[in-house]
Coordinates of C-alpha atoms in Angstrom, one line a residue:
M28 CA 51.0 166.1 120.4
V29 CA 50.2 163.5 122.8
I30 CA 53.8 162.7 123.2
R31 CA 54.1 166.7 124.2
A32 CA 51.5 166.5 126.7
G33 CA 53.0 163.4 128.2
L34 CA 56.3 165.2 128.6
Y35 CA 54.7 168.4 130.2
S36 CA 52.8 166.3 132.6
A37 CA 56.1 164.2 133.4
A38 CA 57.6 167.7 134.0
V39 CA 54.9 169.1 136.2
V40 CA 54.9 165.8 138.5
I41 CA 58.5 165.8 138.6
G42 CA 58.5 169.4 139.7
V43 CA 56.2 168.6 142.5
I44 CA 58.2 165.6 143.6
V45 CA 61.4 167.6 143.6
V46 CA 59.7 170.5 146.0
V47 CA 58.3 167.8 148.2
T48 CA 61.8 166.0 148.4
I49 CA 63.6 169.2 149.3
L50 CA 61.1 170.2 152.1
G51 CA 60.9 166.7 153.5
C52 CA 64.8 166.4 153.4
L53 CA 65.2 169.7 155.1
L54 CA 62.5 169.0 157.5
T55 CA 64.1 165.7 158.6
I56 CA 67.6 167.2 159.0
V57 CA 66.4 170.0 161.1
T58 CA 64.2 167.6 163.1
I59 CA 66.9 165.1 164.0
L60 CA 69.6 167.8 164.7
T61 CA 67.3 170.0 167.0
R62 CA 65.4 167.6 168.9
P63 CA 67.2 166.2 171.9
N64 CA 65.7 162.7 171.9
L65 CA 66.5 162.2 168.3
R66 CA 70.0 163.2 168.5
K67 CA 71.1 159.6 168.7
L68 CA 73.6 157.3 167.0
V69 CA 70.9 155.2 165.4
N70 CA 69.5 158.6 163.3
V71 CA 72.8 159.5 161.8
P72 CA 72.6 157.4 158.9
L73 CA 68.9 159.0 158.3
V74 CA 70.7 162.6 158.5
S75 CA 73.1 161.6 155.7
L76 CA 70.7 159.8 153.5
S77 CA 68.6 162.9 153.8
C78 CA 71.7 164.9 152.6
A79 CA 72.2 162.4 149.8
G80 CA 68.5 162.8 148.7
L81 CA 68.5 166.5 148.8
L82 CA 71.6 166.8 146.7
Y83 CA 70.0 164.1 144.3
A84 CA 66.9 166.0 143.9
I85 CA 68.7 169.2 143.1
C86 CA 71.2 168.0 140.6
G87 CA 69.1 165.0 139.0
P88 CA 65.5 165.3 138.8
A89 CA 65.5 169.4 138.6
L90 CA 67.4 169.3 135.5
W91 CA 65.2 166.5 134.1
I92 CA 62.3 169.1 133.9
H93 CA 64.3 171.1 131.3
H94 CA 65.1 168.1 129.3
F95 CA 61.3 167.0 129.3
L96 CA 60.1 170.4 128.3
H97 CA 63.0 171.1 125.8
P98 CA 63.5 167.6 124.3
Q99 CA 65.9 169.0 121.5
W100 CA 68.0 171.0 124.1
E101 CA 71.6 170.2 123.7
P102 CA 73.6 171.4 127.0
P103 CA 76.9 172.5 127.4
V104 CA 79.7 169.5 127.4
A105 CA 80.7 170.3 131.0
L106 CA 77.1 170.5 132.2
C107 CA 76.1 167.3 130.6
W108 CA 79.1 165.6 132.0
F109 CA 78.2 167.0 135.5
E110 CA 74.6 165.8 135.2
S111 CA 75.5 162.4 134.2
Y112 CA 78.2 161.9 136.7
I113 CA 76.6 163.2 139.5
T114 CA 73.4 161.5 139.0
T115 CA 74.9 158.1 138.8
V116 CA 77.3 158.8 141.8
L117 CA 74.4 160.1 144.0
F118 CA 72.4 157.0 143.2
G119 CA 75.3 154.8 144.3
V120 CA 75.3 156.9 147.5
L121 CA 71.7 156.2 148.2
I122 CA 72.3 152.4 147.7
G123 CA 75.3 152.6 149.8
H124 CA 73.2 154.2 152.6
M125 CA 70.7 151.2 152.3
L126 CA 73.6 148.9 153.1
C127 CA 75.0 151.1 156.0
I128 CA 71.5 151.1 157.7
A129 CA 71.0 147.3 157.1
L130 CA 74.4 146.6 158.5
Q131 CA 73.8 149.0 161.5
R132 CA 70.3 147.0 162.2
Y133 CA 72.2 143.7 161.9
F134 CA 75.0 144.7 164.4
I135 CA 72.4 146.0 167.0
V136 CA 69.8 143.1 166.7
C137 CA 72.1 140.0 165.8
T138 CA 75.6 140.7 167.4
Y139 CA 76.7 141.2 171.0
S140 CA 79.9 143.1 170.1
T141 CA 80.4 146.4 171.1
R142 CA 83.0 147.4 168.7
L143 CA 80.6 146.6 165.6
K144 CA 78.0 149.1 167.4
S145 CA 80.7 151.8 167.7
T146 CA 80.4 155.4 166.4
C147 CA 83.7 154.9 164.6
V148 CA 82.4 152.0 162.7
L149 CA 79.1 153.8 161.8
I150 CA 81.3 156.8 160.5
T151 CA 83.5 154.5 158.7
M152 CA 80.7 152.9 156.7
L153 CA 78.9 156.3 156.0
L154 CA 82.3 157.6 154.7
L155 CA 82.7 154.5 152.3
A156 CA 79.1 154.9 151.1
W157 CA 79.9 158.5 150.0
L158 CA 83.5 157.8 148.7
L159 CA 83.2 154.6 146.8
P160 CA 80.4 155.7 144.2
F161 CA 82.6 158.6 143.3
V162 CA 85.6 156.4 142.6
F163 CA 84.0 153.5 140.7
F164 CA 81.7 155.7 138.6
L165 CA 84.5 158.2 137.3
P166 CA 86.0 155.8 134.7
L167 CA 82.6 155.3 133.0
N168 CA 82.2 159.0 132.6
V169 CA 85.7 159.9 131.7
L170 CA 86.2 157.1 129.2
E171 CA 82.8 156.8 127.7
E172 CA 81.2 159.6 125.6
I173 CA 78.6 161.6 127.5
K174 CA 75.6 163.1 125.4
V175 CA 72.0 163.4 125.8
D176 CA 70.4 159.9 125.5
P177 CA 67.0 160.4 123.3
K178 CA 65.3 157.5 125.5
I179 CA 65.9 158.6 128.9
M180 CA 65.9 162.2 127.8
R181 CA 68.9 163.5 129.8
C182 CA 72.6 163.3 129.7
G183 CA 74.3 160.0 130.3
S184 CA 76.2 157.1 129.1
A185 CA 73.4 154.5 129.2
G186 CA 73.6 153.9 125.4
T187 CA 77.3 153.0 125.5
T188 CA 78.4 149.8 123.7
S189 CA 81.1 149.0 126.2
L190 CA 79.4 146.3 128.4
W191 CA 82.1 146.1 130.9
A192 CA 82.2 150.0 131.5
K193 CA 78.5 149.5 132.8
I194 CA 79.0 146.2 134.4
L195 CA 81.8 147.0 136.7
P196 CA 80.4 150.1 138.5
A197 CA 77.1 148.6 138.6
I198 CA 78.3 145.3 140.4
V199 CA 80.5 147.5 142.9
S200 CA 78.3 150.2 143.6
I201 CA 74.6 148.9 143.0
I202 CA 74.3 145.1 143.0
I203 CA 76.7 144.1 145.7
P204 CA 75.3 146.8 148.3
Y205 CA 71.8 145.8 147.4
V206 CA 72.2 142.2 147.8
A207 CA 74.2 142.6 150.8
S208 CA 71.3 144.7 152.3
L209 CA 68.8 142.1 151.2
V210 CA 70.8 139.4 153.1
C211 CA 71.3 141.5 156.2
Y212 CA 67.4 141.9 156.5
A213 CA 66.9 138.5 156.0
L214 CA 69.3 137.3 158.7
I215 CA 67.5 139.9 160.9
Q216 CA 64.2 138.3 160.3
N217 CA 65.5 134.8 160.8
H218 CA 67.2 135.9 164.0
V219 CA 64.1 137.4 165.3
R220 CA 62.0 134.5 164.6
K221 CA 64.5 132.1 166.3
S222 CA 64.2 134.3 169.3
R223 CA 60.5 134.4 169.2
N224 CA 60.3 130.7 169.0
R225 CA 62.9 130.2 171.9
V226 CA 60.9 132.7 174.1
M227 CA 57.7 130.8 173.5
A228 CA 59.5 127.4 174.2
N229 CA 60.9 128.6 177.7
A230 CA 57.6 130.1 178.6
E231 CA 56.0 126.7 177.8
N232 CA 58.6 124.8 179.9
D233 CA 58.4 127.2 182.6
A234 CA 54.6 126.8 182.9
N235 CA 55.0 123.0 182.6
R236 CA 57.5 122.8 185.5
L237 CA 55.1 125.0 187.7
A238 CA 52.2 122.8 187.0
V239 CA 54.4 119.6 187.8
A240 CA 55.6 121.2 191.1
F241 CA 52.2 122.4 192.3
S242 CA 50.6 118.9 191.5
G243 CA 53.5 117.4 193.4
G244 CA 52.9 119.8 196.5
E245 CA 49.3 118.7 196.5
R246 CA 50.2 114.9 196.5
G247 CA 52.6 115.7 199.3
D248 CA 50.0 117.3 201.5
A249 CA 47.7 114.4 200.6
C250 CA 50.1 111.9 202.1
G251 CA 51.0 114.0 205.1
K252 CA 47.3 114.4 206.2
G253 CA 47.1 110.5 206.0
D254 CA 49.9 110.0 208.4
D255 CA 49.7 112.2 211.4
A256 CA 53.1 111.0 212.9
S257 CA 55.1 112.4 210.0
P258 CA 54.0 115.7 208.4
S259 CA 55.1 116.4 205.0
T260 CA 58.1 118.9 204.6
S261 CA 56.1 120.7 201.7
T262 CA 53.4 121.5 204.2
A263 CA 55.6 122.6 207.0
T264 CA 57.7 125.0 204.5
A265 CA 54.8 126.5 203.4
H266 CA 53.2 126.8 206.9
S267 CA 56.5 128.6 207.9
L268 CA 56.5 130.7 204.8
I269 CA 52.8 131.7 204.9
S270 CA 52.7 132.4 208.7
P271 CA 56.2 133.8 209.8
R272 CA 56.4 134.5 213.5
K273 CA 57.8 138.0 214.6
A274 CA 60.8 138.2 216.7
S275 CA 61.3 140.6 219.6
D276 CA 63.6 143.0 217.6
G277 CA 61.1 143.4 214.7
G278 CA 62.7 140.8 212.6
V279 CA 61.0 137.8 211.1
W280 CA 61.6 134.2 212.3
M281 CA 61.5 131.5 209.6
G282 CA 61.6 127.8 210.3
D283 CA 61.0 125.8 213.4
D284 CA 62.9 124.3 216.3
R285 CA 64.6 121.9 214.0
S286 CA 66.0 124.5 211.4
S287 CA 69.7 125.7 211.6
S288 CA 70.9 129.1 211.9
G289 CA 72.7 131.1 209.2
D290 CA 73.5 134.0 211.4
E291 CA 76.5 132.8 213.6
E292 CA 77.6 136.0 214.9
Q293 CA 74.2 136.8 216.7
N294 CA 73.7 133.3 218.1
T295 CA 77.2 132.4 219.2
G296 CA 76.3 132.3 222.8
D297 CA 73.1 130.2 222.1
Q298 CA 74.6 127.8 220.0
N299 CA 76.2 126.1 223.3
K300 CA 72.9 125.8 225.0
P301 CA 71.1 122.5 224.3
G302 CA 67.5 122.3 223.2
K303 CA 67.2 126.0 222.4
P304 CA 65.9 126.8 218.9
K305 CA 68.1 128.2 216.5
V306 CA 66.7 131.6 215.0
I307 CA 67.3 133.3 211.5
F308 CA 66.7 137.2 211.8
L309 CA 65.5 138.4 208.3
A310 CA 64.2 141.8 207.3
P311 CA 60.3 142.1 207.0
P312 CA 59.5 140.2 204.2
A313 CA 56.8 142.5 203.0
A314 CA 59.3 145.4 202.3
N315 CA 61.7 143.2 200.5
H316 CA 59.2 141.5 198.3
A317 CA 57.8 145.0 197.5
R318 CA 60.9 146.2 196.8
T319 CA 62.2 143.3 194.6
D320 CA 58.8 143.0 192.8
K321 CA 59.3 146.6 192.0
Q322 CA 62.6 146.4 190.7
Q323 CA 61.8 143.4 188.6
R324 CA 58.9 145.3 187.1
A325 CA 60.9 148.3 186.4
S326 CA 63.7 146.1 184.8
Q327 CA 61.1 144.2 182.6
G328 CA 59.3 147.3 181.6
S329 CA 62.5 149.1 180.5
S330 CA 63.7 146.2 178.5
S331 CA 60.2 145.5 176.9
Q332 CA 60.2 149.3 176.0
H333 CA 63.7 149.1 174.6
N334 CA 62.9 146.0 172.4
A335 CA 59.8 147.6 171.3
A336 CA 61.8 150.5 170.3
E337 CA 64.3 148.5 168.5
R338 CA 61.6 146.4 166.6
Q339 CA 59.8 149.9 165.5
I340 CA 63.1 151.3 164.0
T341 CA 64.0 147.9 162.4
K342 CA 60.7 148.0 160.9
M343 CA 60.9 151.4 159.6
M344 CA 64.2 150.7 157.9
M345 CA 63.0 147.6 156.2
T346 CA 60.0 149.8 155.1
L347 CA 62.6 152.3 153.8
F348 CA 64.5 149.5 152.0
A349 CA 61.2 148.3 150.2
V350 CA 60.2 151.6 149.1
F351 CA 63.8 152.2 147.6
T352 CA 63.3 148.6 145.9
A353 CA 60.1 149.6 144.4
C354 CA 61.1 153.1 143.1
C355 CA 64.7 152.6 142.0
M356 CA 65.3 149.1 140.8
P357 CA 62.9 149.3 137.8
M358 CA 65.1 152.2 136.2
T359 CA 68.2 150.3 137.2
L360 CA 67.4 147.3 135.2
M361 CA 66.0 149.3 132.2
V362 CA 69.4 151.0 132.0
M363 CA 71.2 147.6 132.0
I364 CA 69.1 146.5 129.0
H365 CA 68.9 149.9 127.4
D366 CA 68.3 148.9 123.9
K367 CA 65.2 146.8 124.6
V368 CA 63.3 149.4 126.6
P369 CA 60.9 152.0 124.9
S370 CA 61.3 155.6 125.8
E371 CA 58.0 155.8 127.8
A372 CA 59.1 153.2 130.1
F373 CA 62.2 155.4 130.8
M374 CA 60.0 158.2 131.5
V375 CA 57.8 156.2 134.1
G376 CA 61.2 155.0 135.7
S377 CA 62.5 158.6 136.0
I378 CA 59.3 159.6 138.0
L379 CA 59.6 156.7 140.4
M380 CA 63.3 157.3 141.0
A381 CA 62.5 161.1 141.7
L382 CA 59.5 159.7 144.0
N383 CA 61.9 157.7 146.2
G384 CA 63.4 160.9 147.8
A385 CA 59.8 162.4 148.5
L386 CA 58.6 159.1 150.1
N387 CA 61.4 158.8 152.7
P388 CA 60.4 161.6 155.1
I389 CA 56.7 160.3 154.9
V390 CA 58.0 156.7 156.0
Y391 CA 60.0 158.5 158.8
G392 CA 56.8 160.3 160.0
L393 CA 54.4 157.5 159.8
M394 CA 56.4 155.0 161.3
N395 CA 58.5 156.7 164.1
K396 CA 56.6 158.8 166.8
N397 CA 59.4 160.7 167.8
I398 CA 60.1 162.0 164.3
R399 CA 56.6 162.6 163.8
Q400 CA 56.3 164.7 166.8
G401 CA 59.4 166.6 165.7
Y402 CA 57.8 167.3 162.5
K403 CA 55.0 168.7 164.2
H404 CA 56.9 170.8 166.4
I405 CA 59.1 172.2 163.5
W406 CA 55.7 173.0 161.5
D407 CA 54.1 174.7 164.4
R408 CA 57.2 177.1 165.1
I409 CA 57.3 177.9 161.4
L410 CA 53.4 178.7 161.3
N411 CA 53.6 180.8 164.5
Y412 CA 56.7 182.7 163.1
I413 CA 54.5 183.4 159.8
T414 CA 51.3 184.5 161.5

């Protein structure tokens, strides 16, 4: 009786998770495809991952509910084969998308090659993420007997005695993509840490150079004041920069009588006159300095906003990978050591695997402002249409 109540509870929980997953994946796909500020290359893997999660929820956990409610049910052979094959394939597709997203983040953050950041490379990786699991899981489902496993309470080949039949597809479609994703995120973290340390070191060096230059200027001024016959160069330069004299045509004169001209075309006739000071005509400095400062501030602001956006996206993708690890890896490990795991643990692992698809849209909404606003916009339109 307790086991029956546990199965019913698991069926209800998985049913709720399936509904939330389907709604969340559909909402994510519609939001990214309809919002102009989200139709970008960086969001293409999220659309593909949402499609994979949607198919997994329909073909996998939705069928598990019937197994939990009717433990003695024996489905038709074709349906059992389809359930086993499509569930394992879509799980491999999900892991392949984790690798694709990790590689995309690595190419954007750590490399300077434009080819690796191109649309062609991304589409190729997504196609491989979809196709390879279909190829490598096919022998396992063709050569091995597919039936309802009483431990995992669904159709599968987890109880097969052929170890190599499980190891090969697991290595190619699960272990290698997962380890490669982990390595990519580790390299990203290391690159970000080195960049931060380099920026801090450069800032400290600049501050030290400014301090040395400032103290050297003060010492030069002190020496100049002590010797009236030879005023210091720094004091004269500072005086000429701070107090420029205006010329007759509205330009600004820089320097003193000993300065040399850089404008030879305007002063050709004056160069032959001895004793006449050579003049440099420049644009009014206030406008130039204001324009330069404004351009620098705009460039720095745009660069900082871009870096902040990239950091936010990278953090969201790493959180997505962490959620996937927490939800899916326990069940994967239990399947590999099938005989040593009790059926109750498989039930918990099944619920966690189903939960991953429901948590992904929540992660998007919590960690990306544009996606969150897109969710709100879609829901507002739906509510306005209903009411």
